Short mmCIF file of N, CA and C in Angstrom, two decimals:
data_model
loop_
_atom_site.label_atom_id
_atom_site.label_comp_id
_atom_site.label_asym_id
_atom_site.label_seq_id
_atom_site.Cartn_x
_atom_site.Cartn_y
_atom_site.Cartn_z
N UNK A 220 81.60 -16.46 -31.63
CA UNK A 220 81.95 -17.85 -31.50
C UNK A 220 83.40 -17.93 -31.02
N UNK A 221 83.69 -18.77 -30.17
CA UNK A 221 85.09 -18.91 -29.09
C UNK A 221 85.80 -19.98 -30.29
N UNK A 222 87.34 -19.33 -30.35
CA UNK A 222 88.33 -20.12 -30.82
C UNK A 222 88.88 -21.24 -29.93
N UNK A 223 88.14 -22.40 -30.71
CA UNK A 223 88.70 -23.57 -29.97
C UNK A 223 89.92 -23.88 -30.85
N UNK A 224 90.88 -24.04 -30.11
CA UNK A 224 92.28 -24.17 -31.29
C UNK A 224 93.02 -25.38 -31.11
N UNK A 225 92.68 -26.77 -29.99
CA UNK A 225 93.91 -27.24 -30.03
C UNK A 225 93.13 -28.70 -30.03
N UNK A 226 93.74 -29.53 -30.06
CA UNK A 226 92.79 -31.45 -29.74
C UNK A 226 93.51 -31.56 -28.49
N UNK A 227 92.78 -32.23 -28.07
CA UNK A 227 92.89 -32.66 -26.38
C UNK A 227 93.93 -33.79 -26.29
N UNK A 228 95.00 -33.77 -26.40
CA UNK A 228 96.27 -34.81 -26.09
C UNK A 228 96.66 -35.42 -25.04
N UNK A 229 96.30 -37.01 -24.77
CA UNK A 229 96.45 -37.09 -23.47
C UNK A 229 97.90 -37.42 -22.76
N UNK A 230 98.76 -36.85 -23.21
CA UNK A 230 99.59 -36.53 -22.82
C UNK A 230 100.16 -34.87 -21.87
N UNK A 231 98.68 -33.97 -22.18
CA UNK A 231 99.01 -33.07 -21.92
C UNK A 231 97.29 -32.75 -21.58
N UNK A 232 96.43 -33.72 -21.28
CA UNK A 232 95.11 -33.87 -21.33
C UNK A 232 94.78 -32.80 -20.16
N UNK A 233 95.15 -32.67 -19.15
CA UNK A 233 94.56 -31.67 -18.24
C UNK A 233 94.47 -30.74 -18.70
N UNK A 234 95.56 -29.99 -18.86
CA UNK A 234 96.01 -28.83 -19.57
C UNK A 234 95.07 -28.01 -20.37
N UNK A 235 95.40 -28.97 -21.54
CA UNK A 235 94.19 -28.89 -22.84
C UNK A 235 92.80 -28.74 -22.96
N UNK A 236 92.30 -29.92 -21.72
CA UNK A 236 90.93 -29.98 -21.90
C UNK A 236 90.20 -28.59 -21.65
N UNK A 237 91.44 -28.12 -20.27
CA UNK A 237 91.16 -27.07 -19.41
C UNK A 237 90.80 -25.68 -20.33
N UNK A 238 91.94 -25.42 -21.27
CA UNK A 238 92.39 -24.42 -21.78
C UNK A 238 90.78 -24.86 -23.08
N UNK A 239 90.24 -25.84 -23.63
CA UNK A 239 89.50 -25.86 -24.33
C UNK A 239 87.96 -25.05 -23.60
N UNK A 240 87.84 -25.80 -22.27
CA UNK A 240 86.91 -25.36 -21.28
C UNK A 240 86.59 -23.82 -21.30
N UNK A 241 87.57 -23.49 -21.01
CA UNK A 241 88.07 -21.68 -21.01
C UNK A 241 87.94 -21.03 -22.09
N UNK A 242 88.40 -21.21 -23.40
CA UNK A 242 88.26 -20.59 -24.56
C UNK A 242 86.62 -20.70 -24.56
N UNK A 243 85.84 -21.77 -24.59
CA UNK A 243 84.56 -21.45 -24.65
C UNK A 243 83.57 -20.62 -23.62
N UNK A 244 84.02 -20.68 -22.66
CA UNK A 244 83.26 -19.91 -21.62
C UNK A 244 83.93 -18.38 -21.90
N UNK A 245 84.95 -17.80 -22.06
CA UNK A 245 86.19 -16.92 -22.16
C UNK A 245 84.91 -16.28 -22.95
N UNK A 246 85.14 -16.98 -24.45
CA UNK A 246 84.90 -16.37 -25.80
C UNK A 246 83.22 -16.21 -25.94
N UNK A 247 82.57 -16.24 -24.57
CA UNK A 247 81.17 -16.46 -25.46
C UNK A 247 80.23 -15.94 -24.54
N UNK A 248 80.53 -15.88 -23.20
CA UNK A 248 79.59 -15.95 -21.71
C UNK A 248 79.80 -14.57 -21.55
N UNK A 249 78.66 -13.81 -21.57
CA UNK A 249 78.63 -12.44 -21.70
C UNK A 249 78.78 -12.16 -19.94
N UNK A 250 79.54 -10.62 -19.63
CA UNK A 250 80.12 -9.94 -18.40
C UNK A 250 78.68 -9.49 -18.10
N UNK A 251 77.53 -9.86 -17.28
CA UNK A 251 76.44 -9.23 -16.87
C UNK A 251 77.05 -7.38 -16.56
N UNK A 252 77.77 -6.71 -16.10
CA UNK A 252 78.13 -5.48 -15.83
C UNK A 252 79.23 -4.79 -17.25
N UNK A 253 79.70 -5.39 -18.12
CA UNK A 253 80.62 -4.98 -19.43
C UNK A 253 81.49 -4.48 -18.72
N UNK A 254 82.69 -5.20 -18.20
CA UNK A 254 83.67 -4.65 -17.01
C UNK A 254 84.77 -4.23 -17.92
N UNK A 255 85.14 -5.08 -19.15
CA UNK A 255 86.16 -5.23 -19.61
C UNK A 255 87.95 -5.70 -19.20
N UNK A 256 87.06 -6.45 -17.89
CA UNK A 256 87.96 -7.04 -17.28
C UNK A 256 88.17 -8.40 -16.92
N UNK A 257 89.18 -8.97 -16.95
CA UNK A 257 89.31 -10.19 -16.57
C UNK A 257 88.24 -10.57 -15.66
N UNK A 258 87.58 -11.73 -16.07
CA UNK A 258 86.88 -11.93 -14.35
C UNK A 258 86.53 -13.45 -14.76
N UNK A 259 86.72 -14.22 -15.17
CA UNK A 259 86.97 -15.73 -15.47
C UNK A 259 88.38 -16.17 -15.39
N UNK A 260 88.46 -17.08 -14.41
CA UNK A 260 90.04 -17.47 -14.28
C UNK A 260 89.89 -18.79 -13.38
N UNK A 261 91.09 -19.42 -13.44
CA UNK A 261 91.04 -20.78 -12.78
C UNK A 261 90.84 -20.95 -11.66
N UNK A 262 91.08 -19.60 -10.87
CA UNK A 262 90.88 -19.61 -9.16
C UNK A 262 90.92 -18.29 -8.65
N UNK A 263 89.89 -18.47 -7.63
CA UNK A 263 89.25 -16.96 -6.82
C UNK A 263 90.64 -16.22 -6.67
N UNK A 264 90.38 -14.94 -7.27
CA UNK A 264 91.34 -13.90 -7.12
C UNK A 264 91.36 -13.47 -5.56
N UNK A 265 92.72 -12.49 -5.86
CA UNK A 265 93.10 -12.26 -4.24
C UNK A 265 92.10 -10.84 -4.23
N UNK A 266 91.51 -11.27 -2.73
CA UNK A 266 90.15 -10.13 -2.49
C UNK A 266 90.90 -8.45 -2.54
N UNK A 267 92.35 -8.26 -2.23
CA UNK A 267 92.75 -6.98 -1.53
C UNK A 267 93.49 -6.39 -2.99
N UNK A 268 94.12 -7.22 -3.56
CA UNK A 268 94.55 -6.50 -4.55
C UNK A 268 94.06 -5.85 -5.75
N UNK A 269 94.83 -4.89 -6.20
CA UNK A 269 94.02 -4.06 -6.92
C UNK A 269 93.76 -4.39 -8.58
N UNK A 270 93.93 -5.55 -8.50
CA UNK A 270 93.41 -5.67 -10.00
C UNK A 270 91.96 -6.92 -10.18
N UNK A 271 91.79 -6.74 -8.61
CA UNK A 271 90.64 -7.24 -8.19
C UNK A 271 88.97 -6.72 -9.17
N UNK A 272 88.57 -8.12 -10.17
CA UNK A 272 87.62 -7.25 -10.86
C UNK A 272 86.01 -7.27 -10.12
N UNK A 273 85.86 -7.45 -8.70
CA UNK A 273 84.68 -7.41 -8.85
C UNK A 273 83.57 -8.00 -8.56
N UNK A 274 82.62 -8.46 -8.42
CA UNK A 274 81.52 -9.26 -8.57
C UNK A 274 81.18 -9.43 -9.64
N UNK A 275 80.33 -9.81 -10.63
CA UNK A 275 80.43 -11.27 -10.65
C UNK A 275 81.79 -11.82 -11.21
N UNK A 276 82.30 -12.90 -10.88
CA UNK A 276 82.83 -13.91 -11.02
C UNK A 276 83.34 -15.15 -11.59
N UNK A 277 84.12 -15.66 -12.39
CA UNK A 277 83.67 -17.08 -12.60
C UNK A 277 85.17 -17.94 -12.73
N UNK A 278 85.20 -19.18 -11.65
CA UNK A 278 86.39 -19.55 -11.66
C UNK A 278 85.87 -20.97 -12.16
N UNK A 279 87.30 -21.59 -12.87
CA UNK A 279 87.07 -23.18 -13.91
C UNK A 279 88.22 -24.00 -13.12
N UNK A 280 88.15 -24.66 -12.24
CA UNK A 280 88.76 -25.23 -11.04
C UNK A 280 89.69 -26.21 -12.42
N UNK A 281 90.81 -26.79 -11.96
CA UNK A 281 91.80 -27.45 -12.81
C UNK A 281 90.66 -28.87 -13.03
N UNK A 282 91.26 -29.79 -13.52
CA UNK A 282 90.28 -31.14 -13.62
C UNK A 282 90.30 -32.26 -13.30
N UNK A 283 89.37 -33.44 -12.98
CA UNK A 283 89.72 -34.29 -12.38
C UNK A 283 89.59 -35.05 -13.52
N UNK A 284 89.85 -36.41 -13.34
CA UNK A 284 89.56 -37.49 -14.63
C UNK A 284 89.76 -38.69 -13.76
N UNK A 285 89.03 -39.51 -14.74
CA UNK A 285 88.98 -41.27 -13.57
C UNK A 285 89.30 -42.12 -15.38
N UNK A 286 89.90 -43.08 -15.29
CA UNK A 286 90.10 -43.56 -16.45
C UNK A 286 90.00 -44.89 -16.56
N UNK A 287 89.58 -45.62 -17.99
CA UNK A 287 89.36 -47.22 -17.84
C UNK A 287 89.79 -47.43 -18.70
N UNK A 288 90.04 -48.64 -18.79
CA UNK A 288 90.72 -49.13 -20.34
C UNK A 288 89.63 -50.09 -20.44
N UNK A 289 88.73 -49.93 -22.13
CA UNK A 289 88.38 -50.51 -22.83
C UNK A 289 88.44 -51.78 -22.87
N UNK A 290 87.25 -52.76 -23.06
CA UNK A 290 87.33 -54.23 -23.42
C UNK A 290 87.84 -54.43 -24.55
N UNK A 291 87.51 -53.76 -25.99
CA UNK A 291 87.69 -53.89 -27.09
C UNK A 291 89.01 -53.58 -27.72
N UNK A 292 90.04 -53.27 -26.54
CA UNK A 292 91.25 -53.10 -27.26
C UNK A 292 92.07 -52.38 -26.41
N UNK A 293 93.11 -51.54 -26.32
CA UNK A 293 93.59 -50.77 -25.94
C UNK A 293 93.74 -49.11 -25.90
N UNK A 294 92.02 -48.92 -25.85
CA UNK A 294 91.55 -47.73 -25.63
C UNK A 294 91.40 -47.11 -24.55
N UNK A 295 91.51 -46.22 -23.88
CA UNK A 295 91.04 -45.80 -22.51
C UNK A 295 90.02 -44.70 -22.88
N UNK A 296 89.51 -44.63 -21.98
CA UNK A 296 88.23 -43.55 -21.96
C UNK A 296 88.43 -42.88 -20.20
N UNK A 297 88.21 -41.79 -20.61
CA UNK A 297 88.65 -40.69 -19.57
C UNK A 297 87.47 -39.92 -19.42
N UNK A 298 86.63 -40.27 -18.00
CA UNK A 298 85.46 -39.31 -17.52
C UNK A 298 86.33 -38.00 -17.17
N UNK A 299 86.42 -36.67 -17.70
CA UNK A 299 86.84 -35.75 -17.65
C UNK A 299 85.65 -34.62 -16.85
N UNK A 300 85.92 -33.90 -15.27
CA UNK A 300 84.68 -32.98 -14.94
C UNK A 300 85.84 -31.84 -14.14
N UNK A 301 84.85 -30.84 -13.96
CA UNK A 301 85.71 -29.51 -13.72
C UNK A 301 83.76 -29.03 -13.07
N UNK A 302 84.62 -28.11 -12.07
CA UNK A 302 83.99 -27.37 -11.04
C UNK A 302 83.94 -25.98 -11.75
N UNK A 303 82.66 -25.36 -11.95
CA UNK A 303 82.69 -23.87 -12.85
C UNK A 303 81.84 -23.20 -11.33
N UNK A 304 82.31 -22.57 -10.24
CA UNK A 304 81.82 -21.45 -9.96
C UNK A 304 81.65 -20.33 -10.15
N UNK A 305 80.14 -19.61 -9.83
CA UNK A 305 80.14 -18.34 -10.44
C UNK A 305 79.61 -17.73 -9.05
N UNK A 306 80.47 -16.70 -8.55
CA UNK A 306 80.30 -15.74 -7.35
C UNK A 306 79.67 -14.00 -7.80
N UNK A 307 78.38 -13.96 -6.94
CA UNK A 307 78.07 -12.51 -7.63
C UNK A 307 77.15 -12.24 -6.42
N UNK A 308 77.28 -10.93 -6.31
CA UNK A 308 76.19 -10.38 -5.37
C UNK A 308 74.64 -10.44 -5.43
N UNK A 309 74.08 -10.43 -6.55
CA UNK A 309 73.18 -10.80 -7.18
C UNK A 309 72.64 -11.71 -7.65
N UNK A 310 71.77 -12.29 -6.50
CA UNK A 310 70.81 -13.91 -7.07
C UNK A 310 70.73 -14.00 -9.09
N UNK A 311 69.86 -13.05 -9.18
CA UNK A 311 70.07 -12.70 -10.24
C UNK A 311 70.64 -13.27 -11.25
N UNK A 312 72.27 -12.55 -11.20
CA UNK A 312 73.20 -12.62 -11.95
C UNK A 312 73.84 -14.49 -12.07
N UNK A 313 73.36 -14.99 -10.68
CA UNK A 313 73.54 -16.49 -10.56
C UNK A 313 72.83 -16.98 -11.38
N UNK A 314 72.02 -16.78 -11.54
CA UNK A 314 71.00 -17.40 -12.48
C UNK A 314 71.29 -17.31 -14.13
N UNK A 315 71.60 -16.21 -14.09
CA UNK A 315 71.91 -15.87 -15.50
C UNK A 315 73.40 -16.49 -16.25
N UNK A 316 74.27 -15.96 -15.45
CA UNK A 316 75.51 -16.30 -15.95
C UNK A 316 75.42 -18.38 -15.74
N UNK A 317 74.88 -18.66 -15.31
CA UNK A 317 74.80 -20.13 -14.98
C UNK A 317 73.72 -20.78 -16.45
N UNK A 318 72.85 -20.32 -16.66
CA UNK A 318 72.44 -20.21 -17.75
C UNK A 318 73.69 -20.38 -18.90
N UNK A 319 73.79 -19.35 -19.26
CA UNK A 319 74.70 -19.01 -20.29
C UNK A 319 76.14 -19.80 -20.48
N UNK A 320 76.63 -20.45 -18.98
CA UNK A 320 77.49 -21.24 -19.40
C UNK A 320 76.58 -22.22 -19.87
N UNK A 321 76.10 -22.73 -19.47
CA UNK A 321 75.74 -24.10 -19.73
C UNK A 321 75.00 -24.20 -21.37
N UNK A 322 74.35 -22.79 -21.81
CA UNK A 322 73.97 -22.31 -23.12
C UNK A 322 75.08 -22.62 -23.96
N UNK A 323 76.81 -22.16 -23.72
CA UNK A 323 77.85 -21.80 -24.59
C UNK A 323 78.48 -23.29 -24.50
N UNK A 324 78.37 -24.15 -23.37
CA UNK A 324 79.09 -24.79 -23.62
C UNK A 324 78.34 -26.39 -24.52
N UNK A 325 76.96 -26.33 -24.28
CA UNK A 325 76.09 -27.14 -25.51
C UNK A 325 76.35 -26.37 -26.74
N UNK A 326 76.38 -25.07 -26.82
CA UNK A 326 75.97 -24.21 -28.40
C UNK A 326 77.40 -24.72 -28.95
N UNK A 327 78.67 -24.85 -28.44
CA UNK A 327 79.86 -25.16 -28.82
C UNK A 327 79.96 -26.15 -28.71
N UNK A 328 79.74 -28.00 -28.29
CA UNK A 328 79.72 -29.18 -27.82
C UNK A 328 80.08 -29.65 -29.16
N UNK A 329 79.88 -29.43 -30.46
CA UNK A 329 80.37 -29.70 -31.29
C UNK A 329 81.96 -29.40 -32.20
N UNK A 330 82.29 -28.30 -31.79
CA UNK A 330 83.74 -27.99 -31.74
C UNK A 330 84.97 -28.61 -30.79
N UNK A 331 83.92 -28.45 -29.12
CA UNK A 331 84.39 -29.29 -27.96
C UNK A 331 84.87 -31.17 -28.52
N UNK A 332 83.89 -31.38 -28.98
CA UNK A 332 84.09 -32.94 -29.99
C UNK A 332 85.08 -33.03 -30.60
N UNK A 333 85.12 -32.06 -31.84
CA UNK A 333 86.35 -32.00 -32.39
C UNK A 333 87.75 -31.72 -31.88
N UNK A 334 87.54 -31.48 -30.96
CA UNK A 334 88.84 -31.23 -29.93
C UNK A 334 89.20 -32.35 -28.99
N UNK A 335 88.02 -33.30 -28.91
CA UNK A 335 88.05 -34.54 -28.49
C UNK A 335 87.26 -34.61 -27.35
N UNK A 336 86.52 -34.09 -26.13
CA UNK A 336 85.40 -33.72 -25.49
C UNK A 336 83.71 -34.29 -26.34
N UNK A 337 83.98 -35.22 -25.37
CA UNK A 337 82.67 -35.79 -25.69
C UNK A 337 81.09 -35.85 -25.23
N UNK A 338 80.08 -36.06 -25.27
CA UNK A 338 79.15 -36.58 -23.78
C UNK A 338 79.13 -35.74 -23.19
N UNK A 339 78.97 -34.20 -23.25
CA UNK A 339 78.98 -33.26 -22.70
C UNK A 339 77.83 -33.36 -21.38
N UNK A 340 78.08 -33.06 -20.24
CA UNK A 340 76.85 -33.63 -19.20
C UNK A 340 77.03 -32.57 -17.78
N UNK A 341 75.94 -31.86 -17.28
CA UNK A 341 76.09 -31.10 -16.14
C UNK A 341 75.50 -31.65 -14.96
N UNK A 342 75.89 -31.41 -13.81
CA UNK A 342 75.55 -31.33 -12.61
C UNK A 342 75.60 -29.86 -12.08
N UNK A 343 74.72 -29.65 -10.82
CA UNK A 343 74.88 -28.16 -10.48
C UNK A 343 74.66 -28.34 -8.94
N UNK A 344 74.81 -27.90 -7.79
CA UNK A 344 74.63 -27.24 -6.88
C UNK A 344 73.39 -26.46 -6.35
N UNK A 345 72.44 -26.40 -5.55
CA UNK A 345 72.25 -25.10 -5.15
C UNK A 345 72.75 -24.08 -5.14
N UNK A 346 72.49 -22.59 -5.27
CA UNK A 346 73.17 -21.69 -4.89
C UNK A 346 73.25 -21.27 -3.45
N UNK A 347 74.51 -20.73 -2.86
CA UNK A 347 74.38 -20.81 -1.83
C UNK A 347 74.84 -19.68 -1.57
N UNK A 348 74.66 -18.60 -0.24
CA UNK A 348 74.75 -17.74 0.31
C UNK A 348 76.46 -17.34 1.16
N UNK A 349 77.35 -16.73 1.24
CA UNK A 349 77.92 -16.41 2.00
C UNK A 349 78.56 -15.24 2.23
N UNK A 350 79.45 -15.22 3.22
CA UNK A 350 80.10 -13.84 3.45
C UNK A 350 81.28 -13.98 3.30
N UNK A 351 82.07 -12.92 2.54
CA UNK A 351 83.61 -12.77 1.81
C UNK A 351 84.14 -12.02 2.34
N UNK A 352 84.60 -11.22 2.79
CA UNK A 352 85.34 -9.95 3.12
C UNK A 352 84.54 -9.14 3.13
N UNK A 353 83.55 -9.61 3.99
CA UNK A 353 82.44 -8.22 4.85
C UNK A 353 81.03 -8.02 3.61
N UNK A 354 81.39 -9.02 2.42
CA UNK A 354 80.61 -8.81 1.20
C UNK A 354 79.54 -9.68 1.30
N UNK A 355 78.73 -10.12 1.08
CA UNK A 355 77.50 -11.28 0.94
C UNK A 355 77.53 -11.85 -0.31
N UNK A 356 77.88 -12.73 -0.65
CA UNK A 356 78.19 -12.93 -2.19
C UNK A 356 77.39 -14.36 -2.21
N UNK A 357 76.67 -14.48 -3.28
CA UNK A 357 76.09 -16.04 -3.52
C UNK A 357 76.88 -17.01 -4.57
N UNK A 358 76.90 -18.00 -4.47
CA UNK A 358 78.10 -18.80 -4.98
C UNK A 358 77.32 -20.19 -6.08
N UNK A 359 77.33 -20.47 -6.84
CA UNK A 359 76.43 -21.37 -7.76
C UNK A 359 78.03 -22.25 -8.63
N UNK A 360 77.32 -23.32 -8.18
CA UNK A 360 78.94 -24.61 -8.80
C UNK A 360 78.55 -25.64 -9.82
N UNK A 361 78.50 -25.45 -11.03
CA UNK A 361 78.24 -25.99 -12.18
C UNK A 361 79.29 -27.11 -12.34
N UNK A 362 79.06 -28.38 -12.33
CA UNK A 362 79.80 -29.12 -12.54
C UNK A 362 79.63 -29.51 -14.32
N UNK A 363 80.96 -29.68 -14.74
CA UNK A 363 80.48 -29.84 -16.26
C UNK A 363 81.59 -31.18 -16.31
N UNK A 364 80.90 -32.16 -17.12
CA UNK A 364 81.91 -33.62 -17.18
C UNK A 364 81.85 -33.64 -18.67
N UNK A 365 82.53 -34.32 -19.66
CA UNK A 365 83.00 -34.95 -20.64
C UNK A 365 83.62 -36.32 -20.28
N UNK A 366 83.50 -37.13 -21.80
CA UNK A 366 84.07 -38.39 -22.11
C UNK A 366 85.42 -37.79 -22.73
N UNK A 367 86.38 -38.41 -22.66
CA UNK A 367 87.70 -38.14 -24.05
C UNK A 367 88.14 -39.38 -23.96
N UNK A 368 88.31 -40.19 -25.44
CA UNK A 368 88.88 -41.60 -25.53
C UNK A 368 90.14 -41.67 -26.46
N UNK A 369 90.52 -41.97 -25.99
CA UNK A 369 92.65 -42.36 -27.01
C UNK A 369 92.92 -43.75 -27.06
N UNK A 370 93.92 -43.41 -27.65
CA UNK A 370 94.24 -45.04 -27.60
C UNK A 370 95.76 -45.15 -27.14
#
């Protein structure tokens, strides 16, 4: 089970939500190959360097949010969504690791709450086919949205 450690402050709401996002996928979404390496991060690593981990993949794009203020007072409510791609050579492995987020981040949706992440809700993509640096890699884009409301 992933240490969710902080409440979502909207003062620092990107940040947070982000870093909440991450601890659960981080702490829970098993490495199809057991690399023991980094390979979840906010954005596609550089292909040449050497601490390059690899296929599969998984980047948690920063976040967008659209915000309203409440009839009932001076609440706002913040549609909170983030782009989760997962890049792997293996149809396969698309399938799976896409699975499993979307497994960790319902199996945790209740901690996510307590952190202030609400309405947990996905959209997804086709997977799609391309070429990387001479590699064929298939690419699958999990959109994951939340509510967060403050006052």
């Amino acid at each position: 089970m992933p240490s969710i450690s902080m409440t979502v402050n909207s003062n620092t709401l990107y940040t947070d939500a982000w870093n909440e996002i991450y601890a659960v996928i981080n702490g829970s979404v098993t490495d199809p190959l057991n690399r023991g390496k980094k390979w979840i991060m906010s954005a596609f690593p550089d292909y040449g360097a050497r601490d390059f981990p690899g296929y599969p993949i998984i980047t948690i794009s920063s976040l967008a949010a659209t915000s309203n203020l409440l009839t009932f007072g001076k609440m706002k409510q913040n549609e909170i969504s983030s782009d989760i791609k997962i890049y792997a050579k293996m149809m396969s492995h698309i399938d799976s690791i896409s699975s499993d987020v979307q497994n960790q981040l319902k199996i945790n949706a209740g901690s996510l709450e307590m952190a202030g992440l609400y309405n947990l809700n996905f959209r997804s993509d086709k997977a799609s086919t391309v070429i990387l640096n001479k590699d064929k890699v298939h690419i699958k884009n999990l959109i994951v949205i939340f509510d967060y409301v403050h006052l």
